[in-house]
CSV table of C-alpha atoms in Angstrom, one decimal:
chain,number,residue,atom,x,y,z
A,1,GLY,CA,-15.8,6.1,12.8
A,2,GLU,CA,-18.9,4.3,11.7
A,3,ASN,CA,-21.2,7.7,10.9
A,4,VAL,CA,-20.7,11.3,11.3
A,5,GLU,CA,-23.8,13.5,11.2
A,6,GLN,CA,-22.8,17.0,10.9
A,7,HIS,CA,-25.6,20.1,11.1
A,8,PRO,CA,-26.3,22.3,9.5
A,9,SER,CA,-25.6,22.0,6.4
A,10,THR,CA,-25.6,25.5,5.8
A,11,LEU,CA,-25.3,28.6,8.3
A,12,SER,CA,-25.5,32.0,8.0
A,13,VAL,CA,-24.3,34.6,10.6
A,14,GLN,CA,-24.3,38.3,10.8
A,15,GLU,CA,-20.4,39.6,11.5
A,16,GLY,CA,-19.3,39.5,15.7
A,17,ASP,CA,-21.8,36.7,16.1
A,18,SER,CA,-21.5,33.4,17.2
A,19,ALA,CA,-21.5,29.9,15.1
A,20,VAL,CA,-22.3,26.6,16.5
A,21,ILE,CA,-21.7,23.9,14.5
A,22,LYS,CA,-22.6,19.6,15.1
A,23,CYS,CA,-21.5,16.3,14.7
A,24,THR,CA,-22.4,13.2,16.4
A,25,TYR,CA,-20.8,10.1,15.8
A,26,SER,CA,-21.5,6.3,16.2
A,27,ASP,CA,-18.9,4.6,17.4
A,28,SER,CA,-18.5,4.8,21.5
A,29,ALA,CA,-15.1,4.1,21.2
A,30,SER,CA,-14.0,6.9,19.1
A,31,ASN,CA,-10.8,9.0,20.5
A,32,TYR,CA,-9.9,12.0,18.2
A,33,PHE,CA,-12.9,14.7,16.5
A,34,PRO,CA,-11.0,16.9,14.0
A,35,TRP,CA,-12.2,20.4,12.4
A,36,TYR,CA,-11.3,21.0,9.6
A,37,LYS,CA,-11.8,24.4,7.5
A,38,GLN,CA,-12.5,24.6,3.7
A,39,GLU,CA,-12.0,27.7,1.5
A,40,LEU,CA,-13.6,27.8,-1.8
A,41,GLY,CA,-11.1,25.6,-4.4
A,42,LYS,CA,-8.6,25.1,-1.6
A,43,ARG,CA,-7.5,21.8,0.4
A,44,PRO,CA,-9.2,21.4,4.2
A,45,GLN,CA,-6.7,22.3,7.0
A,46,LEU,CA,-7.1,21.4,10.3
A,47,ILE,CA,-8.5,24.5,12.4
A,48,ILE,CA,-8.6,22.6,16.0
A,49,ASP,CA,-8.9,18.5,17.2
A,50,ILE,CA,-10.3,17.3,20.7
A,51,ARG,CA,-9.6,13.7,21.9
A,52,SER,CA,-11.8,11.9,24.6
A,53,ASN,CA,-9.7,12.6,27.5
A,54,VAL,CA,-11.0,15.7,27.2
A,55,GLY,CA,-14.3,17.4,26.8
A,56,GLU,CA,-13.8,21.5,25.7
A,57,LYS,CA,-11.0,22.8,24.1
A,58,LYS,CA,-10.0,27.1,22.8
A,59,ASP,CA,-8.0,28.2,20.6
A,60,GLN,CA,-8.5,32.4,20.3
A,61,ARG,CA,-11.9,32.3,18.5
A,62,ILE,CA,-12.5,28.5,18.3
A,63,ALA,CA,-13.2,25.7,20.7
A,64,VAL,CA,-14.6,22.0,20.3
A,65,THR,CA,-16.6,20.9,22.9
A,66,LEU,CA,-16.9,17.1,23.2
A,67,ASN,CA,-19.9,15.0,25.1
A,68,LYS,CA,-18.7,11.2,25.2
A,69,THR,CA,-22.4,10.4,26.5
A,70,ALA,CA,-24.0,11.7,23.6
A,71,LYS,CA,-22.2,11.3,21.4
A,72,HIS,CA,-21.8,14.5,20.0
A,73,PHE,CA,-19.4,17.3,19.2
A,74,SER,CA,-19.7,21.1,18.7
A,75,LEU,CA,-17.4,23.4,16.9
A,76,HIS,CA,-18.2,27.3,18.4
A,77,ILE,CA,-17.0,30.0,16.0
A,78,THR,CA,-17.1,33.5,19.0
A,79,GLU,CA,-17.1,37.0,16.8
A,80,THR,CA,-17.3,35.9,13.3
A,81,GLN,CA,-15.4,37.5,10.4
A,82,PRO,CA,-15.8,37.4,6.8
A,83,GLU,CA,-13.0,35.6,6.3
A,84,ASP,CA,-14.6,32.7,8.6
A,85,SER,CA,-16.9,32.1,5.7
A,86,ALA,CA,-16.2,28.4,4.8
A,87,VAL,CA,-17.1,25.1,4.6
A,88,TYR,CA,-15.9,23.3,7.9
A,89,PHE,CA,-16.0,19.6,7.9
A,90,CYS,CA,-16.4,17.1,11.0
A,91,ALA,CA,-14.3,14.5,11.6
A,92,ASP,CA,-14.0,11.4,13.9
A,93,SER,CA,-11.2,8.9,13.8
A,94,GLY,CA,-13.1,5.7,15.5
A,95,ALA,CA,-11.1,3.3,17.8
A,96,GLY,CA,-7.9,2.3,17.5
A,97,SER,CA,-8.2,3.3,13.9
A,98,TYR,CA,-6.3,4.7,10.9
A,99,GLN,CA,-9.1,6.3,8.5
A,100,LEU,CA,-11.4,9.8,9.4
A,101,THR,CA,-14.9,9.2,8.8
A,102,PHE,CA,-15.7,13.1,7.7
A,103,GLY,CA,-19.5,14.7,8.0
A,104,LYS,CA,-21.1,15.8,4.6
A,105,GLY,CA,-19.9,19.7,5.8
A,106,THR,CA,-21.4,23.0,6.8
A,107,LYS,CA,-21.0,26.2,4.5
A,108,LEU,CA,-21.1,29.2,7.0
A,109,SER,CA,-21.3,33.0,5.0
A,110,VAL,CA,-20.6,35.4,7.7
A,111,ILE,CA,-22.3,38.7,6.1
A,112,PRO,CA,-20.7,41.9,6.9
B,1,ASN,CA,8.9,21.7,3.0
B,2,ALA,CA,7.6,21.3,0.4
B,3,GLY,CA,4.7,19.7,2.7
B,4,VAL,CA,2.2,17.3,0.4
B,5,THR,CA,2.4,17.4,-3.5
B,6,GLN,CA,0.2,16.1,-5.6
B,7,THR,CA,0.1,16.3,-9.7
B,8,PRO,CA,-1.2,17.0,-12.1
B,9,LYS,CA,-4.2,19.7,-10.6
B,10,PHE,CA,-6.5,19.7,-13.0
B,11,ARG,CA,-7.2,16.2,-15.8
B,12,ILE,CA,-9.9,15.5,-18.5
B,13,LEU,CA,-10.0,11.8,-19.3
B,14,LYS,CA,-11.8,9.7,-22.1
B,15,ILE,CA,-14.2,7.0,-20.1
B,16,GLY,CA,-12.6,4.0,-20.7
B,17,GLN,CA,-8.2,5.6,-20.4
B,18,SER,CA,-6.0,5.8,-17.5
B,19,MET,CA,-4.0,7.8,-15.5
B,20,THR,CA,-1.9,7.9,-12.2
B,21,LEU,CA,-2.4,10.9,-9.8
B,22,GLN,CA,1.0,11.6,-7.9
B,23,CYS,CA,1.4,12.4,-4.5
B,24,THR,CA,4.5,13.0,-2.3
B,25,GLN,CA,5.2,14.5,0.7
B,26,ASP,CA,8.1,14.9,2.3
B,27,MET,CA,7.5,15.3,6.4
B,28,ASN,CA,8.8,11.8,6.3
B,29,HIS,CA,5.3,11.2,7.1
B,30,ASN,CA,4.5,7.2,7.7
B,31,TYR,CA,0.9,7.4,7.0
B,32,MET,CA,-0.5,8.0,4.0
B,33,TYR,CA,-4.2,8.2,2.4
B,34,TRP,CA,-6.1,9.3,-1.4
B,35,TYR,CA,-9.7,11.1,-0.8
B,36,ARG,CA,-12.4,11.7,-3.0
B,37,GLN,CA,-14.7,14.9,-2.6
B,38,ASP,CA,-17.8,14.9,-4.2
B,39,PRO,CA,-19.8,18.2,-4.1
B,40,GLY,CA,-21.9,18.0,-1.2
B,41,MET,CA,-20.8,15.3,0.4
B,42,GLY,CA,-18.0,15.7,2.2
B,43,LEU,CA,-14.8,12.8,1.7
B,44,LYS,CA,-14.4,9.8,1.6
B,45,LEU,CA,-10.7,7.8,1.6
B,46,ILE,CA,-10.7,5.5,-1.3
B,47,TYR,CA,-7.3,4.0,0.7
B,48,TYR,CA,-5.0,4.3,2.7
B,49,SER,CA,-1.1,3.5,3.9
B,50,VAL,CA,0.8,2.8,7.4
B,51,GLY,CA,4.5,2.5,5.5
B,52,ALA,CA,6.1,1.6,3.2
B,53,GLY,CA,5.1,-1.6,1.3
B,54,ILE,CA,1.8,-1.2,2.9
B,55,THR,CA,-1.2,-0.5,1.5
B,56,ASP,CA,-5.0,-1.0,2.7
B,57,LYS,CA,-8.7,-0.5,1.0
B,58,GLY,CA,-11.1,2.8,2.6
B,59,GLU,CA,-14.6,2.9,2.2
B,60,VAL,CA,-15.0,4.1,-1.6
B,61,PRO,CA,-11.6,1.6,-3.4
B,62,ASN,CA,-13.7,-0.4,-6.1
B,63,GLY,CA,-11.9,1.6,-9.6
B,64,TYR,CA,-8.6,2.4,-7.9
B,65,ASN,CA,-5.1,1.0,-7.2
B,66,VAL,CA,-2.2,2.5,-5.6
B,67,SER,CA,1.2,1.4,-4.5
B,68,ARG,CA,3.5,2.9,-1.9
B,69,SER,CA,7.5,1.6,-2.5
B,70,THR,CA,8.4,4.5,-1.0
B,71,THR,CA,8.0,6.5,2.8
B,72,GLU,CA,7.4,10.0,0.4
B,73,ASP,CA,5.1,8.3,-2.3
B,74,PHE,CA,1.6,7.0,-2.4
B,75,PRO,CA,0.4,7.1,-6.6
B,76,LEU,CA,-3.2,6.1,-7.2
B,77,ARG,CA,-4.2,4.3,-10.3
B,78,LEU,CA,-7.2,4.8,-12.4
B,79,GLU,CA,-7.6,2.2,-14.7
B,80,LEU,CA,-10.6,2.4,-17.3
B,81,ALA,CA,-11.8,5.6,-15.8
B,82,ALA,CA,-15.0,5.7,-15.3
B,83,PRO,CA,-17.7,9.5,-15.4
B,84,SER,CA,-18.6,8.4,-11.6
B,85,GLN,CA,-14.9,8.8,-11.1
B,86,THR,CA,-15.2,12.8,-11.7
B,87,SER,CA,-14.2,14.3,-8.5
B,88,VAL,CA,-12.2,16.3,-6.5
B,89,TYR,CA,-9.2,13.7,-5.1
B,90,PHE,CA,-6.4,14.9,-2.4
B,91,CYS,CA,-3.9,12.9,-0.8
B,92,ALA,CA,-3.1,13.8,2.6
B,93,SER,CA,-0.7,12.2,5.6
B,94,SER,CA,0.2,12.1,8.6
B,95,TYR,CA,2.3,11.6,11.2
B,96,GLU,CA,0.8,9.9,14.0
B,97,GLY,CA,-1.8,6.9,13.0
B,98,ASP,CA,-4.2,7.3,15.4
B,99,GLY,CA,-6.6,9.4,12.9
B,100,GLY,CA,-3.6,12.1,14.2
B,101,PRO,CA,-3.7,15.9,11.8
B,102,LEU,CA,-4.0,15.4,8.3
B,103,HIS,CA,-1.4,17.7,6.0
B,104,PHE,CA,-2.9,17.9,2.4
B,105,GLY,CA,-2.3,18.5,-1.0
B,106,ASN,CA,-4.0,21.3,-3.0
B,107,GLY,CA,-6.0,18.3,-4.7
B,108,THR,CA,-6.3,17.2,-8.6
B,109,ARG,CA,-9.7,17.9,-10.0
B,110,LEU,CA,-10.3,15.0,-12.7
B,111,THR,CA,-13.2,15.2,-14.9
B,112,VAL,CA,-14.7,12.0,-17.1
B,113,THR,CA,-16.8,12.4,-19.8
């Protein structure tokens, strides 16, 4: 992808509340949108991904939604827990590209 | 499987020195990548490889070189280190080439002074 904007850059929520992080992309031909979680001092790890032929995907408390018309996709975390505290990165692959372009990250803090 | 293994974990270089960051994976993935991560800036792609003998530039290749002589290994070479290269470097591999899930190594924290 050419450009990925991620918002917000920081997010604080009370334990048990929901958190939503949004990313917008510029390449209308982008077809793959992953989300990575990075705990402090550790490597990024994939938590969920979605392809352009699907509008929504869920995995327990985590979901990703994709709006191709508006060119944005969002990460939804429900019933947040302290262990959800981390930096979350969105990314997109562009069209037929081997290169993932990452957003700048969102630092999520879940307050017990 | 060990996954993606990077060495060293930490390194301090003086300006103008050279070094090689090692990366090896045991998942038989064709696609391998080098990213750098600066605070608050996400991950930037330096170089990538779609298979042994094939490499290509990413978004920020200047000051770096790579080689891919085997499927398993993808070393990153820094020539004439500069303070701007102070960063955390992550190697990654994937099974699918069209941006499929990346498996990251644990990273190398490099400081150039």
